[in-house]
Coordinates of C-alpha atoms and ligand atoms in Angstrom, one line a residue:
Chain D
X1 CA 78.2 -30.5 -44.5
X2 CA 80.4 -28.1 -42.9
X3 CA 78.6 -27.1 -39.7
X4 CA 77.2 -29.5 -37.0
X5 CA 74.0 -28.5 -35.1
X6 CA 73.1 -30.2 -32.0
X7 CA 69.3 -30.4 -30.6
X8 CA 69.2 -29.7 -27.1
X9 CA 66.9 -32.0 -25.2
X10 CA 65.9 -30.5 -21.7
X11 CA 63.2 -30.5 -19.0
X12 CA 62.9 -26.7 -18.8
X13 CA 65.1 -26.5 -15.6
X14 CA 67.7 -29.1 -16.6
X15 CA 69.5 -29.9 -19.9
X16 CA 70.0 -33.7 -20.5
X17 CA 73.5 -34.8 -20.0
X18 CA 73.8 -36.3 -23.3
X19 CA 73.5 -32.9 -24.7
X20 CA 76.8 -32.1 -23.3
X21 CA 78.2 -35.3 -24.8
X22 CA 76.9 -34.2 -28.2
X23 CA 78.2 -30.6 -27.9
X24 CA 81.8 -32.0 -27.5
X25 CA 81.4 -34.4 -30.3
X26 CA 80.0 -31.5 -32.5
X27 CA 82.9 -29.3 -31.8
X28 CA 85.3 -32.1 -32.7
X29 CA 83.6 -32.8 -36.1
X30 CA 83.1 -29.2 -36.9
X31 CA 86.9 -28.7 -36.3
X32 CA 87.5 -31.8 -38.6
X33 CA 85.0 -30.3 -41.4
X34 CA 86.3 -26.8 -41.0
X35 CA 82.8 -25.5 -39.8
X36 CA 81.0 -24.3 -36.9
X37 CA 79.3 -26.1 -33.8
X38 CA 75.9 -25.0 -33.0
X39 CA 73.3 -25.8 -30.5
X40 CA 69.4 -25.1 -30.7
X41 CA 67.4 -24.8 -27.3
X42 CA 63.9 -23.9 -27.4
X43 CA 61.0 -24.1 -25.0
X44 CA 60.6 -22.7 -21.4
X45 CA 63.8 -22.0 -19.7
X46 CA 65.9 -21.9 -22.7
X47 CA 67.3 -18.5 -22.3
X48 CA 68.9 -19.8 -19.0
X49 CA 69.9 -23.1 -20.3
X50 CA 71.5 -21.3 -23.3
X51 CA 73.8 -19.2 -20.8
X52 CA 74.7 -22.7 -19.1
X53 CA 75.5 -24.1 -22.6
X54 CA 78.3 -21.5 -23.0
X55 CA 80.3 -23.7 -20.4
X56 CA 80.4 -26.2 -23.4
X57 CA 82.5 -26.5 -26.5
X58 CA 80.3 -24.8 -29.0
X59 CA 80.4 -21.8 -31.3
X60 CA 76.7 -20.8 -31.6
X61 CA 73.8 -21.2 -29.4
X62 CA 70.4 -20.6 -30.9
X63 CA 67.5 -20.3 -28.3
X64 CA 63.9 -19.3 -27.9
X65 CA 61.8 -19.1 -24.6
X66 CA 58.8 -19.9 -26.6
X67 CA 56.1 -21.3 -24.3
X68 CA 54.2 -22.9 -27.3
X69 CA 57.2 -25.4 -27.5
X70 CA 55.9 -27.0 -24.2
X71 CA 52.1 -26.9 -25.3
X72 CA 52.5 -28.6 -28.5
X73 CA 53.8 -32.1 -29.6
X74 CA 57.1 -31.7 -31.7
X75 CA 56.0 -29.3 -34.3
X76 CA 57.3 -26.2 -32.7
X77 CA 60.8 -27.9 -32.2
X78 CA 60.9 -29.2 -35.8
X79 CA 60.1 -25.7 -37.1
X80 CA 62.8 -24.2 -35.2
X81 CA 65.4 -26.7 -35.8
X82 CA 64.5 -26.4 -39.6
X83 CA 64.9 -22.8 -39.4
X84 CA 68.4 -23.1 -37.9
X85 CA 69.5 -25.8 -40.2
X86 CA 68.4 -23.9 -43.3
X87 CA 70.3 -20.8 -42.1
X88 CA 73.7 -22.6 -41.5
X89 CA 73.1 -25.4 -43.8
X90 CA 74.4 -27.6 -45.4
X91 CA 75.0 -29.3 -42.0
X92 CA 74.9 -32.4 -40.0
X93 CA 72.3 -32.6 -37.1
X94 CA 73.1 -34.5 -34.0
X95 CA 70.0 -35.5 -31.9
X96 CA 70.3 -37.8 -28.8
X97 CA 68.9 -41.4 -29.3
X98 CA 66.2 -40.8 -26.8
X99 CA 62.2 -41.1 -27.1
X100 CA 62.1 -37.6 -28.0
X101 CA 65.3 -37.5 -30.1
X102 CA 64.0 -40.5 -32.5
X103 CA 60.7 -38.6 -32.9
X104 CA 62.6 -35.2 -33.9
X105 CA 65.0 -37.1 -36.0
X106 CA 62.5 -38.7 -38.4
X107 CA 60.4 -35.3 -38.7
X108 CA 63.5 -33.2 -39.6
X109 CA 64.9 -35.7 -41.8
X110 CA 61.6 -35.6 -43.8
X111 CA 61.4 -32.0 -43.5
X112 CA 64.7 -31.2 -45.1
X113 CA 65.0 -34.5 -47.4
X114 CA 68.1 -35.3 -45.3
X115 CA 70.0 -38.6 -44.8
X116 CA 69.1 -40.3 -41.5
X117 CA 71.0 -42.8 -39.4
X118 CA 70.4 -43.9 -35.9
X119 CA 71.6 -45.0 -32.6
X120 CA 75.2 -44.1 -33.6
X121 CA 78.0 -44.8 -31.2
X122 CA 81.0 -43.5 -33.1
X123 CA 81.5 -40.7 -35.6
X124 CA 84.5 -40.0 -38.0
X125 CA 85.3 -37.7 -40.7
X126 CA 86.7 -39.2 -43.8
X127 CA 87.6 -36.9 -46.7
X128 CA 85.5 -34.2 -45.6
X129 CA 82.7 -36.7 -45.0
X130 CA 80.9 -37.5 -42.0
X131 CA 80.8 -41.3 -41.1
X132 CA 78.4 -42.9 -38.6
X133 CA 79.2 -46.0 -37.0
X134 CA 76.2 -47.9 -35.3
X135 CA 75.3 -51.5 -34.2
X136 CA 72.4 -52.8 -36.4
X137 CA 70.4 -56.0 -36.8
X138 CA 70.1 -56.4 -32.8
X139 CA 73.7 -55.7 -32.3
X140 CA 74.8 -58.8 -34.6
X141 CA 76.7 -56.3 -37.2
X142 CA 78.3 -52.9 -36.8
X143 CA 77.7 -50.8 -39.6
X144 CA 79.5 -47.7 -40.9
X145 CA 77.3 -45.2 -42.9
X146 CA 77.9 -42.1 -44.7
X147 CA 75.5 -39.6 -46.6
X148 CA 74.9 -38.8 -50.2
X149 CA 72.5 -37.0 -52.4
X150 CA 71.6 -34.7 -49.5
X151 CA 72.5 -31.3 -47.9
X152 CA 71.6 -32.4 -44.5
X153 CA 72.5 -35.5 -42.5
X154 CA 70.4 -36.3 -39.3
X155 CA 72.1 -38.6 -36.7
X156 CA 70.7 -40.0 -33.5
X157 CA 73.4 -40.4 -31.1
X158 CA 73.3 -43.1 -28.3
X159 CA 73.7 -41.5 -24.9
X160 CA 77.1 -42.2 -23.0
X161 CA 78.7 -43.1 -26.4
X162 CA 80.8 -39.9 -26.0
X163 CA 82.5 -37.8 -23.2
X164 CA 81.4 -34.5 -22.4
X165 CA 84.2 -31.8 -22.3
X166 CA 83.0 -29.0 -20.5
X167 CA 85.0 -25.5 -20.6
X168 CA 83.9 -21.9 -21.1
X169 CA 83.9 -21.1 -24.6
X170 CA 81.8 -17.8 -24.6
X171 CA 79.6 -19.1 -27.6
X172 CA 77.7 -16.5 -29.3
X173 CA 74.1 -16.5 -27.9
X174 CA 71.5 -16.0 -30.8
X175 CA 67.8 -15.3 -30.1
X176 CA 65.5 -17.1 -32.4
X177 CA 62.4 -15.5 -34.1
X178 CA 59.3 -17.7 -33.8
X179 CA 58.9 -19.6 -37.2
X180 CA 55.5 -17.9 -38.4
X181 CA 52.5 -19.0 -40.4
X182 CA 52.3 -22.6 -39.4
X183 CA 49.5 -24.4 -37.4
X184 CA 50.6 -26.6 -34.9
X185 CA 48.6 -30.1 -34.9
X186 CA 48.8 -32.0 -31.6
X187 CA 48.1 -30.2 -28.3
X188 CA 49.6 -31.6 -25.1
X189 CA 46.4 -31.4 -22.7
X190 CA 48.1 -33.0 -19.7
X191 CA 51.3 -34.6 -18.6
X192 CA 51.2 -37.5 -16.1
X193 CA 54.0 -38.7 -14.1
X194 CA 53.9 -42.2 -13.0
X195 CA 57.6 -42.6 -12.1
X196 CA 60.1 -39.9 -11.3
X197 CA 63.8 -39.8 -11.5
X198 CA 64.2 -42.2 -14.4
X199 CA 64.6 -39.3 -17.0
X200 CA 68.3 -40.1 -16.3
X201 CA 68.1 -44.0 -16.9
X202 CA 69.7 -43.7 -20.4
X203 CA 72.6 -41.6 -19.0
X204 CA 73.1 -43.1 -15.6
X205 CA 76.7 -44.6 -15.2
X206 CA 75.1 -47.6 -13.2
X207 CA 71.8 -49.3 -14.0
X208 CA 70.3 -52.2 -11.9
X209 CA 67.7 -53.8 -13.8
X210 CA 65.0 -56.3 -12.6
X211 CA 63.2 -58.9 -14.5
X212 CA 60.5 -61.6 -14.2
X213 CA 62.5 -63.1 -11.5
X214 CA 61.8 -60.1 -9.0
X215 CA 58.4 -61.7 -8.6
X216 CA 56.3 -58.6 -8.0
X217 CA 56.6 -54.8 -7.6
X218 CA 57.8 -54.6 -4.0
X219 CA 61.2 -56.1 -4.4
X220 CA 61.9 -53.4 -7.0
X221 CA 61.3 -50.8 -4.2
X222 CA 63.0 -52.8 -1.2
X223 CA 65.7 -54.5 -3.1
X224 CA 66.7 -52.8 -6.4
X225 CA 66.2 -49.4 -5.4
X226 CA 68.6 -49.4 -2.4
X227 CA 71.2 -51.2 -4.5
X228 CA 70.9 -48.7 -7.2
X229 CA 71.1 -45.9 -4.7
X230 CA 74.2 -47.3 -3.1
X231 CA 75.9 -47.4 -6.3
X232 CA 74.6 -44.0 -7.5
X233 CA 72.6 -45.6 -10.2
X234 CA 69.2 -45.9 -11.7
X235 CA 66.7 -48.7 -11.8
X236 CA 65.8 -50.4 -15.1
X237 CA 63.3 -53.5 -16.0
X238 CA 62.9 -56.1 -18.4
X239 CA 59.9 -56.1 -20.6
X240 CA 58.3 -59.1 -18.5
X241 CA 58.4 -56.8 -15.6
X242 CA 56.8 -53.8 -17.3
X243 CA 54.2 -56.1 -19.0
X244 CA 53.4 -57.5 -15.5
X245 CA 52.6 -54.0 -14.3
X246 CA 55.3 -54.2 -11.6
X247 CA 57.0 -51.1 -13.0
X248 CA 56.0 -48.4 -15.6
X249 CA 57.2 -49.0 -19.2
X250 CA 59.3 -46.0 -18.9
X251 CA 61.7 -48.1 -17.0
X252 CA 61.9 -51.1 -19.7
X253 CA 65.2 -51.5 -21.2
X254 CA 65.6 -53.2 -24.7
X255 CA 64.8 -53.0 -28.2
X256 CA 61.3 -51.5 -27.6
X257 CA 62.3 -49.6 -24.5
X258 CA 65.5 -47.6 -23.7
X259 CA 68.8 -48.4 -25.0
X260 CA 71.5 -47.8 -22.0
X261 CA 75.1 -48.0 -22.3
X262 CA 76.4 -47.4 -18.7
X263 CA 79.8 -48.2 -17.1
X264 CA 78.0 -51.1 -15.1
X265 CA 74.7 -53.0 -15.6
X266 CA 73.4 -55.4 -13.2
X267 CA 70.8 -57.7 -14.5
X268 CA 68.8 -59.3 -11.7
X269 CA 66.5 -62.1 -12.5
X270 CA 66.7 -61.5 -16.3
X271 CA 67.0 -64.3 -18.7
X272 CA 68.7 -61.9 -21.3
X273 CA 66.4 -62.3 -24.3
X274 CA 67.8 -60.9 -27.6
X275 CA 65.1 -58.0 -27.4
X276 CA 66.5 -57.2 -24.0
X277 CA 70.3 -57.5 -25.0
X278 CA 69.9 -55.0 -27.6
X279 CA 69.1 -52.6 -25.0
X280 CA 72.0 -53.1 -22.8
X281 CA 75.0 -55.2 -24.6
X282 CA 77.1 -52.1 -25.0
X283 CA 77.4 -51.6 -21.3
X284 CA 81.2 -51.4 -20.2
X285 CA 80.8 -54.1 -17.4
X286 CA 77.7 -56.5 -17.2
X287 CA 76.9 -58.5 -14.2
X288 CA 74.0 -61.0 -13.8
X289 CA 72.4 -62.5 -11.0
X290 CA 70.3 -65.7 -12.0
X291 CA 69.5 -68.9 -10.2
X292 CA 70.0 -70.8 -13.6
X293 CA 73.6 -70.9 -14.8
X294 CA 72.5 -71.6 -18.5
X295 CA 70.6 -68.5 -19.3
X296 CA 71.5 -66.5 -22.3
X297 CA 72.3 -63.4 -20.4
X298 CA 75.6 -65.4 -19.5
X299 CA 76.7 -65.1 -23.1
X300 CA 76.8 -61.2 -22.7
X301 CA 77.6 -60.8 -19.0
X302 CA 81.3 -60.3 -17.6
X303 CA 80.1 -62.0 -14.4
X304 CA 77.3 -64.2 -13.9
X305 CA 76.5 -65.2 -10.3
X306 CA 74.2 -68.1 -10.0
X307 CA 72.1 -68.0 -7.0
X308 CA 68.9 -66.6 -5.6
X309 CA 68.5 -63.0 -5.8
X310 CA 66.5 -62.4 -2.9
X311 CA 69.5 -63.4 -0.8
X312 CA 72.3 -61.9 -2.9
X313 CA 70.9 -58.4 -3.7
X314 CA 70.4 -57.4 0.1
X315 CA 74.0 -58.8 1.0
X316 CA 75.4 -56.9 -2.0
X317 CA 73.6 -53.6 -1.0
X318 CA 75.1 -53.9 2.6
X319 CA 78.8 -54.5 1.2
X320 CA 78.4 -51.4 -0.9
X321 CA 76.9 -49.2 1.7
X322 CA 79.5 -50.4 4.0
X323 CA 82.5 -49.5 1.6
X324 CA 81.0 -46.2 0.9
X325 CA 80.7 -45.4 4.6
X326 CA 84.2 -46.3 5.2
X327 CA 85.3 -44.2 2.3
X328 CA 83.3 -41.1 3.6
Chain Q
X1 CA 36.7 -43.7 -41.0
X2 CA 39.4 -44.9 -43.3
X3 CA 42.2 -46.6 -41.1
X4 CA 45.5 -47.4 -43.0
X5 CA 47.9 -49.5 -41.0
X6 CA 51.6 -49.3 -42.5
X7 CA 53.4 -52.7 -41.9
X8 CA 56.8 -53.8 -42.9
X9 CA 57.9 -57.3 -43.9
X10 CA 61.0 -58.3 -42.3
X11 CA 63.1 -61.2 -42.0
X12 CA 61.6 -63.7 -39.6
X13 CA 63.1 -63.2 -36.2
X14 CA 64.4 -66.6 -36.1
X15 CA 66.1 -66.5 -39.4
X16 CA 69.7 -66.0 -39.6
X17 CA 70.4 -62.7 -40.9
X18 CA 73.0 -62.3 -43.7
X19 CA 74.4 -59.3 -45.3
X20 CA 75.1 -59.2 -49.1
X21 CA 78.9 -58.4 -49.1
X22 CA 78.3 -56.6 -52.4
X23 CA 75.4 -54.4 -51.9
X24 CA 75.9 -54.4 -48.0
X25 CA 72.2 -54.9 -47.7
X26 CA 70.3 -57.4 -45.7
X27 CA 69.7 -60.3 -48.0
X28 CA 66.0 -60.9 -48.1
X29 CA 65.8 -63.9 -50.6
X30 CA 65.5 -67.1 -49.3
X31 CA 64.8 -65.8 -45.9
X32 CA 61.1 -66.5 -44.5
X33 CA 59.4 -63.0 -44.2
X34 CA 57.3 -61.9 -41.2
X35 CA 55.2 -59.0 -40.3
X36 CA 57.5 -56.6 -38.3
X37 CA 56.4 -57.4 -34.7
X38 CA 55.6 -54.1 -33.7
X39 CA 53.2 -53.6 -36.8
X40 CA 51.0 -56.3 -35.4
X41 CA 50.2 -54.1 -32.6
X42 CA 49.3 -51.3 -34.8
X43 CA 46.9 -53.6 -36.6
X44 CA 45.6 -54.7 -33.2
X45 CA 45.0 -51.0 -32.5
X46 CA 43.2 -50.5 -35.8
X47 CA 40.9 -53.4 -35.3
X48 CA 40.1 -52.3 -31.8
X49 CA 39.2 -48.8 -33.1
X50 CA 37.1 -50.3 -35.8
X51 CA 35.1 -52.3 -33.5
X52 CA 34.6 -49.5 -31.0
X53 CA 33.6 -47.2 -33.7
X54 CA 31.2 -49.9 -35.0
X55 CA 30.4 -47.8 -37.9
X56 CA 31.3 -48.2 -41.5
X57 CA 35.1 -47.7 -40.9
X58 CA 37.7 -49.9 -42.7
X59 CA 41.1 -51.1 -42.1
X60 CA 43.4 -51.1 -44.9
X61 CA 46.9 -52.8 -44.8
X62 CA 49.7 -50.9 -46.6
X63 CA 53.3 -52.0 -47.4
X64 CA 56.0 -51.3 -49.6
X65 CA 57.6 -54.6 -50.4
X66 CA 58.6 -57.0 -53.2
X67 CA 55.4 -58.7 -54.6
X68 CA 56.9 -61.9 -53.8
X69 CA 56.0 -61.3 -50.1
X70 CA 52.3 -60.9 -50.8
X71 CA 51.5 -63.9 -48.9
X72 CA 52.6 -62.4 -45.7
X73 CA 50.2 -59.8 -45.9
X74 CA 47.4 -62.5 -45.7
X75 CA 48.2 -62.9 -42.1
X76 CA 47.3 -59.2 -41.5
X77 CA 44.2 -59.8 -43.6
X78 CA 43.4 -62.9 -41.5
X79 CA 43.6 -60.8 -38.3
X80 CA 40.6 -58.9 -39.6
X81 CA 41.7 -56.1 -41.8
X82 CA 39.5 -55.5 -44.8
X83 CA 41.9 -55.4 -47.7
X84 CA 45.6 -54.4 -48.6
X85 CA 47.6 -52.3 -50.9
X86 CA 51.2 -53.0 -51.7
X87 CA 53.7 -50.6 -53.3
X88 CA 55.8 -52.8 -55.3
X89 CA 58.4 -51.8 -58.0
X90 CA 62.0 -53.1 -58.6
X91 CA 62.9 -49.4 -58.8
X92 CA 62.4 -49.0 -54.9
X93 CA 65.0 -51.6 -54.0
X94 CA 67.7 -50.1 -51.9
X95 CA 65.5 -47.3 -50.5
X96 CA 66.7 -45.9 -47.2
X97 CA 64.6 -44.7 -44.6
X98 CA 63.9 -41.1 -45.8
X99 CA 63.4 -42.3 -49.5
X100 CA 61.1 -45.1 -48.4
X101 CA 59.0 -42.3 -46.3
X102 CA 58.7 -40.3 -49.3
X103 CA 57.7 -43.2 -51.7
X104 CA 55.2 -44.5 -49.1
X105 CA 53.8 -41.2 -48.8
X106 CA 53.1 -40.8 -52.4
X107 CA 51.3 -44.3 -52.3
X108 CA 49.1 -43.3 -49.2
X109 CA 48.0 -39.9 -50.7
X110 CA 46.8 -42.1 -53.7
X111 CA 45.0 -44.4 -51.3
X112 CA 43.6 -41.9 -49.2
X113 CA 43.1 -42.2 -45.3
X114 CA 41.7 -40.6 -42.3
X115 CA 44.2 -42.2 -39.9
X116 CA 47.3 -44.0 -40.3
X117 CA 48.6 -46.3 -37.8
X118 CA 52.2 -47.7 -37.8
X119 CA 54.3 -49.6 -35.3
X120 CA 56.9 -47.5 -33.5
X121 CA 60.0 -49.3 -34.7
X122 CA 60.9 -52.0 -37.1
X123 CA 62.6 -55.3 -36.0
X124 CA 65.4 -55.1 -38.6
X125 CA 66.5 -51.6 -39.3
X126 CA 65.6 -50.1 -35.9
X127 CA 65.6 -46.7 -37.1
X128 CA 62.2 -45.5 -36.1
X129 CA 62.4 -42.5 -38.3
X130 CA 60.1 -43.7 -40.8
X131 CA 56.6 -42.7 -39.3
X132 CA 58.1 -39.0 -38.4
X133 CA 59.4 -38.6 -41.9
X134 CA 56.4 -40.1 -43.4
X135 CA 54.2 -37.6 -41.5
X136 CA 56.2 -34.9 -42.8
X137 CA 56.0 -35.9 -46.5
X138 CA 52.1 -36.4 -46.1
X139 CA 51.8 -33.0 -44.6
X140 CA 49.8 -34.5 -41.4
X141 CA 50.3 -34.0 -37.6
X142 CA 52.2 -36.9 -36.1
X143 CA 51.5 -38.5 -32.8
X144 CA 54.0 -40.9 -31.6
X145 CA 54.4 -43.7 -29.0
X146 CA 50.6 -44.1 -28.4
X147 CA 49.6 -46.5 -25.7
X148 CA 45.8 -45.9 -25.9
X149 CA 43.6 -44.3 -28.4
X150 CA 40.9 -42.8 -26.1
X151 CA 38.8 -41.3 -28.9
X152 CA 38.9 -40.9 -32.6
X153 CA 36.4 -39.7 -35.1
X154 CA 34.6 -36.6 -36.2
X155 CA 38.0 -35.2 -37.5
X156 CA 39.7 -35.4 -34.1
X157 CA 41.7 -37.8 -32.1
X158 CA 42.6 -38.0 -28.3
X159 CA 45.3 -40.4 -27.1
X160 CA 47.6 -41.2 -24.3
X161 CA 51.2 -41.0 -25.4
X162 CA 54.2 -42.5 -23.5
X163 CA 56.9 -40.3 -22.3
X164 CA 60.0 -40.7 -20.3
X165 CA 58.3 -40.2 -17.0
X166 CA 54.7 -41.4 -17.6
X167 CA 52.1 -40.3 -20.3
X168 CA 50.6 -37.2 -21.9
X169 CA 47.2 -36.9 -23.0
X170 CA 47.3 -35.3 -26.5
X171 CA 44.6 -34.1 -29.0
X172 CA 44.8 -33.1 -32.6
X173 CA 43.0 -33.0 -35.9
X174 CA 42.4 -35.9 -38.4
X175 CA 43.9 -37.0 -40.6
X176 CA 47.0 -37.8 -38.6
X177 CA 49.6 -40.4 -38.3
X178 CA 49.7 -42.4 -35.1
X179 CA 52.5 -44.5 -34.0
X180 CA 51.7 -47.2 -31.3
X181 CA 53.7 -49.1 -28.4
X182 CA 53.3 -52.4 -27.5
X183 CA 51.0 -51.2 -24.6
X184 CA 48.0 -51.0 -26.9
X185 CA 47.5 -54.8 -26.2
X186 CA 48.8 -58.1 -27.5
X187 CA 47.9 -58.8 -31.2
X188 CA 44.9 -61.1 -31.8
X189 CA 45.4 -64.4 -33.3
X190 CA 43.7 -65.0 -36.7
X191 CA 40.8 -67.3 -36.4
X192 CA 40.1 -70.2 -38.7
X193 CA 37.2 -68.1 -40.3
X194 CA 39.5 -65.1 -40.7
X195 CA 42.2 -67.2 -42.3
X196 CA 39.5 -68.7 -44.8
X197 CA 38.3 -65.2 -45.4
X198 CA 41.5 -63.5 -46.0
X199 CA 42.0 -65.6 -49.1
X200 CA 39.1 -63.6 -50.7
X201 CA 40.2 -60.1 -49.8
X202 CA 41.7 -57.9 -52.3
X203 CA 45.6 -57.0 -52.3
X204 CA 46.2 -54.2 -54.7
X205 CA 49.6 -53.4 -56.2
X206 CA 50.8 -49.9 -57.1
X207 CA 54.0 -49.2 -59.1
X208 CA 56.0 -46.3 -59.0
X209 CA 54.3 -44.5 -61.7
X210 CA 50.9 -45.5 -60.2
X211 CA 52.0 -43.7 -57.1
X212 CA 53.1 -40.6 -59.0
X213 CA 56.5 -40.9 -57.4
X214 CA 58.6 -38.3 -59.4
X215 CA 61.8 -38.4 -57.4
X216 CA 64.8 -40.8 -57.5
X217 CA 64.1 -43.7 -55.3
X218 CA 66.0 -47.0 -54.6
X219 CA 69.7 -46.8 -54.3
X220 CA 69.8 -43.9 -56.7
X221 CA 67.6 -41.8 -54.4
X222 CA 69.0 -43.0 -51.0
X223 CA 70.5 -40.3 -48.9
X224 CA 72.6 -42.7 -47.1
X225 CA 75.1 -45.5 -48.0
X226 CA 76.8 -48.3 -46.2
X227 CA 80.5 -47.9 -46.5
X228 CA 81.6 -50.8 -44.1
X229 CA 80.2 -53.8 -42.2
X230 CA 82.1 -55.4 -39.3
X231 CA 81.3 -58.0 -36.7
X232 CA 81.0 -56.5 -33.1
X233 CA 83.8 -57.2 -30.8
X234 CA 83.4 -60.4 -29.1
X235 CA 83.0 -60.2 -25.4
X236 CA 85.0 -62.3 -23.3
X237 CA 83.1 -65.3 -21.9
X238 CA 81.7 -64.6 -18.5
X239 CA 83.2 -65.7 -15.3
X240 CA 80.4 -67.9 -13.8
X241 CA 80.2 -68.2 -10.0
X242 CA 78.0 -70.6 -8.2
X243 CA 76.9 -68.9 -5.1
X244 CA 76.6 -71.2 -2.0
X245 CA 74.4 -68.5 -0.1
X246 CA 73.6 -64.8 -0.3
X247 CA 76.7 -63.6 1.4
X248 CA 79.2 -65.5 -0.9
X249 CA 77.3 -64.5 -4.0
X250 CA 77.3 -60.9 -3.2
X251 CA 81.1 -60.9 -1.9
X252 CA 81.8 -62.4 -5.4
X253 CA 80.1 -59.5 -7.2
X254 CA 81.7 -57.1 -4.6
X255 CA 85.2 -58.2 -5.4
X256 CA 84.8 -58.2 -8.9
X257 CA 83.5 -54.5 -8.9
X258 CA 86.4 -53.7 -6.7
X259 CA 88.7 -55.2 -9.3
X260 CA 87.2 -53.0 -12.1
X261 CA 87.3 -50.1 -9.9
X262 CA 83.3 -49.8 -9.9
X263 CA 83.0 -49.4 -6.1
Ligands
LIG401 C1 58.9 -58.0 -30.5 C2 59.4 -58.0 -29.2 C3 59.9 -56.8 -28.5 C4 60.4 -57.0 -27.3 N1 61.0 -56.0 -26.6 C5 61.6 -56.3 -25.3 C6 62.3 -55.2 -24.7 O1 62.5 -54.0 -25.3 N2 62.9 -55.5 -23.5 C7 62.9 -56.6 -22.8 O2 63.4 -56.9 -21.8 N3 62.1 -57.6 -23.6 C8 61.5 -57.5 -24.8 N4 60.8 -58.4 -25.3 C9 60.6 -59.7 -24.4 C10 61.7 -60.6 -24.3 O3 61.8 -61.5 -25.4 C11 61.6 -61.5 -23.2 O4 60.2 -62.2 -23.2 C12 61.7 -60.6 -21.9 O5 63.0 -59.8 -22.0 C13 61.8 -61.7 -20.7 O6 62.1 -60.9 -19.5 P1 62.7 -61.5 -18.2 O7 64.1 -62.0 -18.6 O8 62.6 -60.6 -17.1 O9 61.9 -62.8 -18.0 P2 62.3 -64.3 -18.1 O10 62.8 -64.8 -19.3 O11 61.1 -65.0 -17.6 O12 63.4 -64.5 -17.1 C14 63.4 -64.5 -15.7 C15 64.7 -65.0 -15.0 O13 64.6 -64.8 -13.7 C16 65.4 -65.9 -13.2 N5 64.9 -65.9 -11.7 C17 63.6 -66.2 -11.3 N6 63.7 -66.4 -10.1 C18 64.7 -66.0 -9.6 C19 65.5 -66.0 -8.2 N7 64.7 -66.0 -7.3 N8 66.8 -65.7 -8.1 C20 67.5 -65.6 -9.4 N9 67.0 -65.5 -10.6 C21 65.7 -65.9 -10.6 C22 65.0 -67.1 -14.0 O14 66.0 -68.0 -13.9 C23 64.9 -66.4 -15.5 O15 66.2 -66.5 -16.1 C24 60.5 -58.4 -26.6 C25 59.7 -59.3 -27.2 C26 59.1 -59.2 -28.5 C27 58.5 -60.3 -29.3

């Protein structure tokens, strides 16, 4: 496992921030292993994105502008990734621990008979071997895993776990040939946007989340959004809020939603059930606003302010806005 | 249509989870097992589909688990599934996600299926990798994070799949493997009739050789190994501030953020 391959997640126009974090980490691992760091970027816009990736610490960038990638579900991505992995292998493959990344990881691990480990927050090289550190069992234990019996190791990496280290390297660009002979199974007929902007939720430096205490959909717009905007962050939610239909499921933080690890997490009207905590407990700083001083979120928070969110949040937003204006 | 739902038997969410210091594996003995909560949603989706099709479709529950956890499967049967199959063999102990997927695939090929439904995640391992790897080993298309099956039958499936920003409508051929999210609907409770009926339903057991598993499985075949286990860093206890009113509550947060250089 000498080389390290990064799977690049992007929206066509933009590369996800986590990719840059993975690139920096891939290069660090590759150096320790005595191998090369590769990136694989496929789908519409990839030629352009590949050029932008040359500003990150990578040795080789494999790309294909193939439009089929965007029309079919996962199959083309997995085929391309397999082709690159086999060409450079044995190798370790880093994939973001996002909705798409988790899908890709399972598929490519099956395809390559690889080892698979998930939601990794720290990587090490010990005796030429890659070791992966990840919180497991709802965050109650920290496990260190290594690969055995396999030429490939697939690792999903939590966004915000590593710092990006942009610098121009002039990595070699390699155009990929379309993998041939395979039929693609699932076709995407249409893509419906229910909420925009939150593609960055997992990567945001600040997340302001609302729970059942928000009482309805409007306070998410009128209370949380302005606070998140003032802090330069994104809005999230508990499952109770998503289940109530106040926000789309794409905003849900937790075990069955998104896992976030921001600099600052503000939990507003959220009790802090274990399933919610799994999604946010590695945030650097956690602030909770709750009218009940005995809620479980208090065990995870750095600061718990006991009071009515409907009074506290607007006042806080004003303070932050004023501070920003004074700064500008 | 033959619908197979894969389920995982996990330690009950309320149980204290303990790691065996020697094997570094989750200790499963002496702990109540339960159906992985996410898989109950997959069962619900299967039963809804069967009801909608209203033909001779069947729902089979499949699990790879020790035979001792057979009784947990009765719960799935009591919800309304027709029968169940277990892949049980001491040789499977210690299998990791990818080896488990391979072993499951071999058993599922034996059982046969038109549609496999799985929960998107398991409650304990939280890898989310098994369904994808399973689809690969089965050589069927995978369709993940489905919140609604619009149509299934006649060799095709059409479904709504959750994405980061909303959902996609996806179509493809059957047989296929589909994972569902909790948005498919709350799992139904077993009725008394269901519970009584479940006692008479068959639970078949396959061994490693029955399933034609011909690669190393269990710890020997596993492609990952745990080298260390530690407790997470304890967080300091929260500072608790009782806010007399909105302004003072906001000020307390603002000062705290200032202190930490977050504003
Ligand atoms: C298998 C499974 C998976 C799950 N996955 C997830 C998941 O991914 N994410 C997730 O979040 N949950 C998940 N859950 C649900 C989880 O168990 C909780 O039910 C949920 O997180 C509760 O959401 P909440 O904190 O918003 O609501 P509640 O627990 O109802 O808490 C609301 C809080 O708001 C406070 N409040 C009310 N009004 C005000 C006010 N005016 N001012 C201040 N505070 C106020 C209350 O004191 C209370 O603490 C899952 C559950 C299961 C069984």
